Short mmCIF file of C-alpha atoms and ligand atoms in Angstrom, two decimals:
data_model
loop_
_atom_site.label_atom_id
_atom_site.label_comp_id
_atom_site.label_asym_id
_atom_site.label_seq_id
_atom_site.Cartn_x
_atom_site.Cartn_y
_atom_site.Cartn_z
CA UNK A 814 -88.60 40.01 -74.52
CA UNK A 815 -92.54 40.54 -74.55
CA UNK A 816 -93.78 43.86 -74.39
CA UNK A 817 -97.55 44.43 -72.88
CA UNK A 818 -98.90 47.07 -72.41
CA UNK A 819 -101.01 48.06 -69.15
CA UNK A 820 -104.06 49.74 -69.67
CA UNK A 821 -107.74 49.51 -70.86
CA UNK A 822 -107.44 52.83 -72.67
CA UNK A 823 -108.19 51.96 -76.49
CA UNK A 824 -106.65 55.12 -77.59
CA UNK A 825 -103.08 54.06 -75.49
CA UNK A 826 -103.42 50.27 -77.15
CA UNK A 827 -104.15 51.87 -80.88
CA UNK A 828 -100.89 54.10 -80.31
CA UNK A 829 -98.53 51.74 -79.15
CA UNK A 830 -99.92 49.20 -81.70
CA UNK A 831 -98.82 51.97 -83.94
CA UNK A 832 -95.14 51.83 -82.95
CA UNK A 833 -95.07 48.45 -84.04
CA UNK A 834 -93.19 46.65 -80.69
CA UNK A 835 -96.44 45.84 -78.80
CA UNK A 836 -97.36 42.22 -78.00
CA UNK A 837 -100.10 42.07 -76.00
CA UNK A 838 -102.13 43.77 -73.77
CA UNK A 839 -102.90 43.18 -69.54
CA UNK A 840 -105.85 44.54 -68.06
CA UNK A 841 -107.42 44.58 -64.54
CA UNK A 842 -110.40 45.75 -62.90
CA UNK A 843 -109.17 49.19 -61.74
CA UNK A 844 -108.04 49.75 -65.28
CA UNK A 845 -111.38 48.76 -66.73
CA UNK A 846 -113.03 51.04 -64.49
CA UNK A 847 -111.30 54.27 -65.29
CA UNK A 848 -112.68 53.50 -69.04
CA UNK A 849 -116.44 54.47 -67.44
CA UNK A 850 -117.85 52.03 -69.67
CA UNK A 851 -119.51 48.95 -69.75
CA UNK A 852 -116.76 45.99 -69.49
CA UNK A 853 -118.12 44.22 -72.52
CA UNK A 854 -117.75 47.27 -74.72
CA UNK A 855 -114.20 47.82 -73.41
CA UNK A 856 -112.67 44.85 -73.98
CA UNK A 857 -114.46 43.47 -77.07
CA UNK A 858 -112.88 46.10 -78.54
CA UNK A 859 -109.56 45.41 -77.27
CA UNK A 860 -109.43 42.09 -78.27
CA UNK A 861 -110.33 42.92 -81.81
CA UNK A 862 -107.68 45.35 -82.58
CA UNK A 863 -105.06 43.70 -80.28
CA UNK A 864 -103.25 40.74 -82.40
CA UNK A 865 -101.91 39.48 -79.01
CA UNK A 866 -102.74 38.19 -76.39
CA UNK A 867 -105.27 40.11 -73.46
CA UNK A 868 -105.43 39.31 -69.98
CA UNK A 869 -108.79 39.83 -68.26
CA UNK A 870 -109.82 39.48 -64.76
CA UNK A 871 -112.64 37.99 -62.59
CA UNK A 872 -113.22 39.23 -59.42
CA UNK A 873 -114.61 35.56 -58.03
CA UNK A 874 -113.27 34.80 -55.25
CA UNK A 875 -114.42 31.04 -54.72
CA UNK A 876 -113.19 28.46 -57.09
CA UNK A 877 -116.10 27.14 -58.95
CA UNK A 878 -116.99 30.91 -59.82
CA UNK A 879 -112.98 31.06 -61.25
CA UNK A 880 -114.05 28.32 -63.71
CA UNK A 881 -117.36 29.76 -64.93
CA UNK A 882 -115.77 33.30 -65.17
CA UNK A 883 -112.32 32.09 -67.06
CA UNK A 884 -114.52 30.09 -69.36
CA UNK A 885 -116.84 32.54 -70.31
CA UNK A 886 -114.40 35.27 -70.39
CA UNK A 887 -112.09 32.85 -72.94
CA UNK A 888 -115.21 33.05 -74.80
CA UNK A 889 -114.97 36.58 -75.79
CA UNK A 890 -112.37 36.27 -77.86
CA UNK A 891 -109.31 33.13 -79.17
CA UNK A 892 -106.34 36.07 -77.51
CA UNK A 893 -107.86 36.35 -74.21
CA UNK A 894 -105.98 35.21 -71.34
CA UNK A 895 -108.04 34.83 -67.37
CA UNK A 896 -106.45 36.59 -64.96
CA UNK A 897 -106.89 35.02 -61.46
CA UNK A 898 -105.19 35.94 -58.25
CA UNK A 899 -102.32 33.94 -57.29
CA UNK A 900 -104.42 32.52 -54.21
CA UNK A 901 -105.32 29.06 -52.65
CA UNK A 902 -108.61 28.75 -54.54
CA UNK A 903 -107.17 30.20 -57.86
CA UNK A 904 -104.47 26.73 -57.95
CA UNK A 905 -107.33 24.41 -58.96
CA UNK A 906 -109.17 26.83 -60.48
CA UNK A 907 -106.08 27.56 -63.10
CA UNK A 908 -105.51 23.73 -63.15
CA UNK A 909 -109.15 22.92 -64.41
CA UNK A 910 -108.82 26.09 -66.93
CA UNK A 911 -105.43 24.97 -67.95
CA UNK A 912 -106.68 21.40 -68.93
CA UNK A 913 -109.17 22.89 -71.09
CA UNK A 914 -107.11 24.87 -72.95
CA UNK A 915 -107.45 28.11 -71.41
CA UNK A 916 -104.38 29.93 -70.85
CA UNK A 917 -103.76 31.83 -67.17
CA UNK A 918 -101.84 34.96 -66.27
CA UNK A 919 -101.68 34.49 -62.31
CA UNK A 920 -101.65 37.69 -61.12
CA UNK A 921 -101.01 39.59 -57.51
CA UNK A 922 -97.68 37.59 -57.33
CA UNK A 923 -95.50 38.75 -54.51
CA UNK A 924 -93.56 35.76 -53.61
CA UNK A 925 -91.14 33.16 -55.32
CA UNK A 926 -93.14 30.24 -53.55
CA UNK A 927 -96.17 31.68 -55.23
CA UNK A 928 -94.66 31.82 -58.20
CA UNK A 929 -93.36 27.72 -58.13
CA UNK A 930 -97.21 27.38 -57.29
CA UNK A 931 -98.46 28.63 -60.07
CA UNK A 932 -95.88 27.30 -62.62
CA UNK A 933 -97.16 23.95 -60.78
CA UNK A 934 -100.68 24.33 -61.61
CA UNK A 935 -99.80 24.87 -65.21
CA UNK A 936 -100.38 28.93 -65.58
CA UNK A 937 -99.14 30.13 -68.71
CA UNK A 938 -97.84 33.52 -66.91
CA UNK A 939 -97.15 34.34 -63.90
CA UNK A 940 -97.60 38.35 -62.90
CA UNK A 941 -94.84 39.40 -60.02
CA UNK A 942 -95.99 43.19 -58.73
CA UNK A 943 -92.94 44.92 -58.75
CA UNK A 944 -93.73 48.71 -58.02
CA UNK A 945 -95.94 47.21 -54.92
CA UNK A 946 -93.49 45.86 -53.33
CA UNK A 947 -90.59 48.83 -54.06
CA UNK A 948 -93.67 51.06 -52.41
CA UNK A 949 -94.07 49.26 -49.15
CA UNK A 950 -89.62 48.53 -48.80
CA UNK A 951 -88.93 45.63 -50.52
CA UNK A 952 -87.22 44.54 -53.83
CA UNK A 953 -89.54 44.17 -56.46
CA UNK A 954 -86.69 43.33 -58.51
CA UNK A 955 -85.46 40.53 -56.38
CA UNK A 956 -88.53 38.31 -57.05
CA UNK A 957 -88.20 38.76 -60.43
CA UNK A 958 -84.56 37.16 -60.37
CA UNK A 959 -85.77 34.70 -58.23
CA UNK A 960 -88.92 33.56 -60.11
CA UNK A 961 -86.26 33.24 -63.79
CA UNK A 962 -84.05 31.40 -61.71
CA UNK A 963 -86.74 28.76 -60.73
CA UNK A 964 -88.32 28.57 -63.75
CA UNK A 965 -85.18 27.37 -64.99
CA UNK A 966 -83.89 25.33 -62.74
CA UNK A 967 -86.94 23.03 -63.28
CA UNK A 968 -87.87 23.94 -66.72
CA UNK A 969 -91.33 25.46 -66.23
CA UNK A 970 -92.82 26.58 -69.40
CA UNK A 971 -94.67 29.43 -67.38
CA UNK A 972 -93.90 32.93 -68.34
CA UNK A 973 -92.57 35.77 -65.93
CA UNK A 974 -94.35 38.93 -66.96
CA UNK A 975 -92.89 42.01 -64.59
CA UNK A 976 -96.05 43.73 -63.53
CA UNK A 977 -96.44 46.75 -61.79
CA UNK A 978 -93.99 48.41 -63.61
CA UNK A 979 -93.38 52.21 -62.70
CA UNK A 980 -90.26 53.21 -64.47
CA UNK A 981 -87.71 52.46 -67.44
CA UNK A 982 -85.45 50.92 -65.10
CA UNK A 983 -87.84 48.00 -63.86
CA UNK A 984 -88.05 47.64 -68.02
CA UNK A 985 -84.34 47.01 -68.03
CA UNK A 986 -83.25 44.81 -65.16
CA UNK A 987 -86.09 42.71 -66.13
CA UNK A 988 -84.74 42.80 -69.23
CA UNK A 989 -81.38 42.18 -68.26
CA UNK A 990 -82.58 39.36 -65.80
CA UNK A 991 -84.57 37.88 -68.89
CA UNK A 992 -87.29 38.07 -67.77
CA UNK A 993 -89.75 36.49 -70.89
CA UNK A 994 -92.59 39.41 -70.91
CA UNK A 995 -93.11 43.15 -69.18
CA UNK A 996 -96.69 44.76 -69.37
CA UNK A 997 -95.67 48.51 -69.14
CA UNK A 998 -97.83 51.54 -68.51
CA UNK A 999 -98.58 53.64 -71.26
CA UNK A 1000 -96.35 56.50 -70.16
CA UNK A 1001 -93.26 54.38 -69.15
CA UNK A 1002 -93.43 53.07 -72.97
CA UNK A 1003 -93.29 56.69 -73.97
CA UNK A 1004 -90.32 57.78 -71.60
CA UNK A 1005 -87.78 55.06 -72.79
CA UNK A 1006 -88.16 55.65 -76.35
CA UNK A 1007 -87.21 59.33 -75.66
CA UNK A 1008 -83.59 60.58 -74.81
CA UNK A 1009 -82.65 64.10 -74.89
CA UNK A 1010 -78.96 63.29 -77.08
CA UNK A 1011 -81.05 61.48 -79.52
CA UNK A 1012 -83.40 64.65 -80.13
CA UNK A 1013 -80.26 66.70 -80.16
CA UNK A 1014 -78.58 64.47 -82.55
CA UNK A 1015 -81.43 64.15 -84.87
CA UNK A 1016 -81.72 68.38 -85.01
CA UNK A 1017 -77.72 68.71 -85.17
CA UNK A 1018 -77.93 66.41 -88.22
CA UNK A 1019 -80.82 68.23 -89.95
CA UNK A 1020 -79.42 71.58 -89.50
CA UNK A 1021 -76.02 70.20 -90.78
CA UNK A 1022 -77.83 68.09 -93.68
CA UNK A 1023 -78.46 72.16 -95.15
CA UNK A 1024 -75.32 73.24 -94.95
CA UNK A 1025 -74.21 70.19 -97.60
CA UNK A 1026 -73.64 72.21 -101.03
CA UNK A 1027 -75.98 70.96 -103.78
CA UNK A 1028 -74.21 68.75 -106.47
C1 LIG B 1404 -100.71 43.80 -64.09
O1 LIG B 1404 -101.20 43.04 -64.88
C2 LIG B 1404 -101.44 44.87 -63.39
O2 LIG B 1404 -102.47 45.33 -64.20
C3 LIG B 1404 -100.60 46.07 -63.07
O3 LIG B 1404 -99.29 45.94 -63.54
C4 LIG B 1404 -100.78 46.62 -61.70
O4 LIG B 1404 -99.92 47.68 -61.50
P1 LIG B 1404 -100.10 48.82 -60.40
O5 LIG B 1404 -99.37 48.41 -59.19
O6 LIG B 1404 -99.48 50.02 -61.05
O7 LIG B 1404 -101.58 48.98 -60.19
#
């Protein structure tokens, strides 16, 4: 399984980079914003120290501006990815990018039929919002399950990456589900390394590591 991280926040990227387990990064326009800087700047720089790839969005919402956003955001860098909303005008829009080489993360996914629709016009991932549907009563989970299962049955090369991710848990059962990628906030990440038995264990063995007489 993939791990991405979700954020536009260098400092976050450089970190989990650090640890050694990071993959790739996913970005969106709410995430770019919170950087307060100029979107160039912000992801130029991610792309350079991110070995992976990075998903970027347009905001066009006809289909002809799609194609001249994906292509000149592919530009930026070989590991970007275009992010386009899994709508009606995005399907041709991803099919035209796709032809050319330009690899797709559909994102805004909240349905298994969108999901065969987007495997069908070739994206290279498809982004399921988990934690959006949990908040408004539904199981996030469910689509997830349901989007591996029809990916399979009709051996679509198109990746499920869990999105929307607010906990360790949606890490797990997406996981468990297998799920190919999950782009985790930078605070989840941090949470499921951690377990209070492990720091326990680590000081009981230190202490105890003293007490060993010297040879
Ligand atoms: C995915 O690529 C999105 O950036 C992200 O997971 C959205 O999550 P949110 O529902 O926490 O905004």
């Amino acid at each position: 399984m993939k791990f991405f991280i979700d954020t536009a926040n260098i400092e976050e990227i450089k970190q989990a980079l650090s640890w050694g387990v990071l993959d790739g990064v996913t970005t969106n326009p709410s995430l770019i914003a919170k950087e307060e800087k100029p979107f160039n700047e912000v992801v130029q720089e991610i792309c350079k120290c991110v070995p992976g790839p990075v998903s970027l969005e347009t905001v066009a919402t006809t289909t002809e501006q799609m194609i001249i956003d994906g292509k000149e955001l592919a530009k930026i860098a070989d590991n970007v990815v275009v992010k386009l909303p899994t709508c009606l005008e995005a399907l041709q829009a991803t099919k035209v990018l796709a032809k050319d080489g330009i690899r797709v993360n559909m994102t805004l996914c909240f349905s298994p039929l969108q999901g065969l629709l987007a495997a069908k016009a070739g994206a290279a991932y498809i982004s399921p919002f988990v934690g959006r549907l949990d908040d408004i009563g539904q199981n996030g989970m469910e689509l997830i399950s349901q989007l591996t299962q029809i990916y399979e049955n009709y051996g679509f090369e198109t990746e499920v990456l869990v999105a929307s991710i607010r906990n360790p848990i949606h890490v797990l059962e997406a996981a468990l589900m297998g799920a190919d990628v999950a782009t985790i906030p930078f605070r989840v990440m941090e949470q499921f390394i951690k377990h209070p038995l492990t720091d326990r264990g680590i000081e009981t063995f230190l202490n105890d590591s003293k007490k060993v007489p010297a040879a």
